[in-house]
């Protein structure tokens, strides 16, 4: 799989969050495998779960094996894991290719999920995430933050604004929903 500039994405998000009124605690796990995913959900109990990496055409998350290969996690498996947890993320951001399938599987179990409808270029994924978190940290509604992040792709001349998809649980109004 092609190498992604994930460290640059994490640094850019952290830079935009610095100086905002919101209190984000941003933690990164590099080369995450299945146990890292379990640790993040069981031990950390995050309000926001962000996955940046590769996704399979079937909607699977592609985690890393100890040998450096791909370990697919099917949408049903991740949905079952999140559903099993007493403390669930409020927002899941799947900043990887073909993750709209996974977003739809997670929708009943979390307030909101962002996924990608197809193959997303690395720079577009980075720019989208940075602007999404920047707007959320400014206490924008989920809908406003999502729309701002999509518009930022156009401002940067990245023809990918059609790829991000916001999916919310049926009882969530994204125009009124705020994380902070």
mmCIF file of C-alpha atoms in Angstrom:
data_model
loop_
_atom_site.group_PDB
_atom_site.id
_atom_site.type_symbol
_atom_site.label_atom_id
_atom_site.label_comp_id
_atom_site.label_asym_id
_atom_site.label_seq_id
_atom_site.Cartn_x
_atom_site.Cartn_y
_atom_site.Cartn_z
ATOM 1 C CA UNK A 1 0.000 0.000 0.000
ATOM 2 C CA UNK A 2 1.253 3.497 -0.673
ATOM 3 C CA UNK A 3 2.744 5.399 2.251
ATOM 4 C CA UNK A 4 0.564 8.149 3.649
ATOM 5 C CA UNK A 5 1.720 11.358 5.297
ATOM 6 C CA UNK A 6 -0.081 10.591 8.550
ATOM 7 C CA UNK A 7 2.422 12.353 10.801
ATOM 8 C CA UNK A 8 1.863 15.529 8.799
ATOM 9 C CA UNK A 9 -1.905 15.119 9.226
ATOM 10 C CA UNK A 10 -1.560 14.681 12.995
ATOM 11 C CA UNK A 11 0.808 17.666 13.281
ATOM 12 C CA UNK A 12 -1.507 19.853 11.202
ATOM 13 C CA UNK A 13 -4.520 18.963 13.340
ATOM 14 C CA UNK A 14 -2.589 19.652 16.542
ATOM 15 C CA UNK A 15 -1.408 23.019 15.147
ATOM 16 C CA UNK A 16 -4.971 24.097 14.338
ATOM 17 C CA UNK A 17 -6.232 23.016 17.757
ATOM 18 C CA UNK A 18 -3.576 25.001 19.601
ATOM 19 C CA UNK A 19 -5.046 28.231 20.796
ATOM 20 C CA UNK A 20 -8.686 27.228 20.390
ATOM 21 C CA UNK A 21 -11.160 27.479 23.212
ATOM 22 C CA UNK A 22 -12.013 23.753 23.045
ATOM 23 C CA UNK A 23 -10.187 21.263 25.217
ATOM 24 C CA UNK A 24 -9.036 18.492 22.895
ATOM 25 C CA UNK A 25 -6.611 15.853 24.097
ATOM 26 C CA UNK A 26 -5.179 14.518 20.881
ATOM 27 C CA UNK A 27 -3.424 11.134 21.029
ATOM 28 C CA UNK A 28 -1.891 9.278 18.084
ATOM 29 C CA UNK A 29 -1.016 5.633 17.648
ATOM 30 C CA UNK A 30 1.243 4.854 14.705
ATOM 31 C CA UNK A 31 1.134 1.602 12.755
ATOM 32 C CA UNK A 32 -1.961 0.581 14.686
ATOM 33 C CA UNK A 33 -2.927 -3.052 14.762
ATOM 34 C CA UNK A 34 -5.984 -4.864 16.153
ATOM 35 C CA UNK A 35 -4.771 -4.647 19.775
ATOM 36 C CA UNK A 36 -4.166 -0.898 19.419
ATOM 37 C CA UNK A 37 -7.751 -0.474 18.242
ATOM 38 C CA UNK A 38 -9.027 -2.474 21.205
ATOM 39 C CA UNK A 39 -6.831 -0.452 23.587
ATOM 40 C CA UNK A 40 -8.159 2.816 22.172
ATOM 41 C CA UNK A 41 -11.777 1.794 22.622
ATOM 42 C CA UNK A 42 -11.506 -0.102 25.905
ATOM 43 C CA UNK A 43 -8.831 1.832 27.806
ATOM 44 C CA UNK A 44 -9.082 5.375 26.437
ATOM 45 C CA UNK A 45 -12.863 5.578 25.884
ATOM 46 C CA UNK A 46 -12.519 8.505 23.451
ATOM 47 C CA UNK A 47 -15.292 10.951 22.606
ATOM 48 C CA UNK A 48 -13.858 11.150 19.082
ATOM 49 C CA UNK A 49 -12.255 8.192 17.352
ATOM 50 C CA UNK A 50 -10.255 9.233 14.304
ATOM 51 C CA UNK A 51 -8.817 6.678 11.906
ATOM 52 C CA UNK A 52 -6.375 7.891 9.273
ATOM 53 C CA UNK A 53 -4.938 5.236 7.025
ATOM 54 C CA UNK A 54 -6.017 2.837 4.357
ATOM 55 C CA UNK A 55 -9.461 1.384 3.775
ATOM 56 C CA UNK A 56 -10.508 -1.556 1.636
ATOM 57 C CA UNK A 57 -13.028 -1.330 -1.201
ATOM 58 C CA UNK A 58 -15.377 -3.454 0.952
ATOM 59 C CA UNK A 59 -15.358 -0.818 3.724
ATOM 60 C CA UNK A 60 -12.844 -2.622 5.939
ATOM 61 C CA UNK A 61 -10.293 -0.698 7.967
ATOM 62 C CA UNK A 62 -6.829 -1.847 7.049
ATOM 63 C CA UNK A 63 -4.794 -1.997 10.234
ATOM 64 C CA UNK A 64 -1.164 -3.053 10.338
ATOM 65 C CA UNK A 65 0.173 -6.481 11.274
ATOM 66 C CA UNK A 66 3.386 -6.867 13.256
ATOM 67 C CA UNK A 67 5.035 -7.876 9.978
ATOM 68 C CA UNK A 68 3.903 -4.643 8.312
ATOM 69 C CA UNK A 69 1.102 -6.171 6.255
ATOM 70 C CA UNK A 70 -2.570 -5.245 6.154
ATOM 71 C CA UNK A 71 -5.033 -6.596 8.709
ATOM 72 C CA UNK A 72 -8.613 -5.940 7.538
ATOM 73 C CA UNK A 73 -11.316 -5.200 10.113
ATOM 74 C CA UNK A 74 -14.748 -5.701 8.547
ATOM 75 C CA UNK A 75 -17.484 -3.095 9.094
ATOM 76 C CA UNK A 76 -19.594 -5.603 11.047
ATOM 77 C CA UNK A 77 -16.683 -6.406 13.381
ATOM 78 C CA UNK A 78 -15.989 -2.768 14.258
ATOM 79 C CA UNK A 79 -19.708 -2.051 14.658
ATOM 80 C CA UNK A 80 -20.039 -4.996 17.047
ATOM 81 C CA UNK A 81 -17.002 -3.853 19.050
ATOM 82 C CA UNK A 82 -18.290 -0.299 19.428
ATOM 83 C CA UNK A 83 -21.799 -1.533 20.268
ATOM 84 C CA UNK A 84 -20.344 -3.736 23.032
ATOM 85 C CA UNK A 85 -18.701 -0.814 24.823
ATOM 86 C CA UNK A 86 -20.572 0.976 27.627
ATOM 87 C CA UNK A 87 -18.740 4.229 26.727
ATOM 88 C CA UNK A 88 -18.866 4.825 23.000
ATOM 89 C CA UNK A 89 -17.287 7.525 20.877
ATOM 90 C CA UNK A 90 -19.690 10.348 20.087
ATOM 91 C CA UNK A 91 -18.037 10.979 16.714
ATOM 92 C CA UNK A 92 -16.047 8.598 14.530
ATOM 93 C CA UNK A 93 -13.991 10.067 11.691
ATOM 94 C CA UNK A 94 -12.905 7.486 9.125
ATOM 95 C CA UNK A 95 -10.390 9.426 7.088
ATOM 96 C CA UNK A 96 -9.619 6.601 4.700
ATOM 97 C CA UNK A 97 -10.720 5.360 1.293
ATOM 98 C CA UNK A 98 -14.086 3.611 0.883
ATOM 99 C CA UNK A 99 -15.108 4.173 4.502
ATOM 100 C CA UNK A 100 -18.705 5.281 3.804
ATOM 101 C CA UNK A 101 -19.687 1.587 3.985
ATOM 102 C CA UNK A 102 -18.199 1.370 7.470
ATOM 103 C CA UNK A 103 -19.798 4.691 8.448
ATOM 104 C CA UNK A 104 -23.229 3.290 7.652
ATOM 105 C CA UNK A 105 -22.519 0.196 9.786
ATOM 106 C CA UNK A 106 -21.470 2.366 12.759
ATOM 107 C CA UNK A 107 -24.347 4.869 12.536
ATOM 108 C CA UNK A 108 -26.730 3.045 14.938
ATOM 109 C CA UNK A 109 -24.031 2.875 17.627
ATOM 110 C CA UNK A 110 -22.582 6.414 17.741
ATOM 111 C CA UNK A 111 -23.997 9.908 17.341
ATOM 112 C CA UNK A 112 -22.210 10.670 14.074
ATOM 113 C CA UNK A 113 -19.720 9.189 11.631
ATOM 114 C CA UNK A 114 -17.730 10.755 8.813
ATOM 115 C CA UNK A 115 -16.661 8.437 6.021
ATOM 116 C CA UNK A 116 -15.358 8.713 2.473
ATOM 117 C CA UNK A 117 -17.359 7.614 -0.565
ATOM 118 C CA UNK A 118 -14.389 6.436 -2.611
ATOM 119 C CA UNK A 119 -10.654 6.741 -2.987
ATOM 120 C CA UNK A 120 -9.499 9.918 -1.266
ATOM 121 C CA UNK A 121 -6.159 11.553 -2.124
ATOM 122 C CA UNK A 122 -3.788 11.925 0.832
ATOM 123 C CA UNK A 123 -3.684 15.745 0.691
ATOM 124 C CA UNK A 124 -7.486 15.960 0.527
ATOM 125 C CA UNK A 125 -7.826 13.638 3.534
ATOM 126 C CA UNK A 126 -5.344 15.734 5.513
ATOM 127 C CA UNK A 127 -6.928 19.056 4.618
ATOM 128 C CA UNK A 128 -10.441 17.773 5.359
ATOM 129 C CA UNK A 129 -9.461 16.491 8.821
ATOM 130 C CA UNK A 130 -7.583 19.651 9.753
ATOM 131 C CA UNK A 131 -10.481 21.922 8.847
ATOM 132 C CA UNK A 132 -13.106 19.648 10.445
ATOM 133 C CA UNK A 133 -11.348 19.676 13.814
ATOM 134 C CA UNK A 134 -10.579 23.372 13.564
ATOM 135 C CA UNK A 135 -14.285 24.169 13.136
ATOM 136 C CA UNK A 136 -15.357 21.706 15.857
ATOM 137 C CA UNK A 137 -12.858 23.298 18.247
ATOM 138 C CA UNK A 138 -14.448 26.675 17.530
ATOM 139 C CA UNK A 139 -17.708 25.140 18.782
ATOM 140 C CA UNK A 140 -19.338 25.028 15.360
ATOM 141 C CA UNK A 141 -22.221 22.607 14.942
ATOM 142 C CA UNK A 142 -21.332 19.265 13.415
ATOM 143 C CA UNK A 143 -23.064 20.249 10.152
ATOM 144 C CA UNK A 144 -21.235 23.590 9.966
ATOM 145 C CA UNK A 145 -17.872 21.966 10.723
ATOM 146 C CA UNK A 146 -18.456 19.268 8.104
ATOM 147 C CA UNK A 147 -19.549 21.822 5.475
ATOM 148 C CA UNK A 148 -16.541 24.021 6.286
ATOM 149 C CA UNK A 149 -14.163 21.082 5.849
ATOM 150 C CA UNK A 150 -15.740 20.162 2.503
ATOM 151 C CA UNK A 151 -15.564 23.781 1.329
ATOM 152 C CA UNK A 152 -11.895 23.917 2.351
ATOM 153 C CA UNK A 153 -11.193 21.173 -0.175
ATOM 154 C CA UNK A 154 -12.540 23.451 -2.891
ATOM 155 C CA UNK A 155 -10.592 26.453 -1.580
ATOM 156 C CA UNK A 156 -7.415 24.355 -1.834
ATOM 157 C CA UNK A 157 -8.380 23.256 -5.379
ATOM 158 C CA UNK A 158 -8.711 19.644 -4.312
ATOM 159 C CA UNK A 159 -11.418 18.008 -6.397
ATOM 160 C CA UNK A 160 -12.568 15.743 -3.583
ATOM 161 C CA UNK A 161 -15.355 17.688 -1.860
ATOM 162 C CA UNK A 162 -17.879 15.072 -3.040
ATOM 163 C CA UNK A 163 -16.109 12.279 -1.122
ATOM 164 C CA UNK A 164 -16.793 13.053 2.565
ATOM 165 C CA UNK A 165 -20.120 11.785 3.895
ATOM 166 C CA UNK A 166 -21.659 12.721 7.236
ATOM 167 C CA UNK A 167 -23.903 10.042 8.708
ATOM 168 C CA UNK A 168 -25.833 10.643 11.926
ATOM 169 C CA UNK A 169 -28.017 8.503 14.131
ATOM 170 C CA UNK A 170 -31.735 9.134 13.529
ATOM 171 C CA UNK A 171 -32.191 11.129 16.752
ATOM 172 C CA UNK A 172 -29.256 13.505 16.080
ATOM 173 C CA UNK A 173 -29.694 16.891 14.400
ATOM 174 C CA UNK A 174 -26.258 17.772 12.969
ATOM 175 C CA UNK A 175 -27.217 21.476 12.771
ATOM 176 C CA UNK A 176 -27.712 21.620 16.546
ATOM 177 C CA UNK A 177 -25.154 19.012 17.610
ATOM 178 C CA UNK A 178 -21.943 20.317 19.162
ATOM 179 C CA UNK A 179 -19.119 18.373 20.725
ATOM 180 C CA UNK A 180 -18.228 21.210 23.105
#
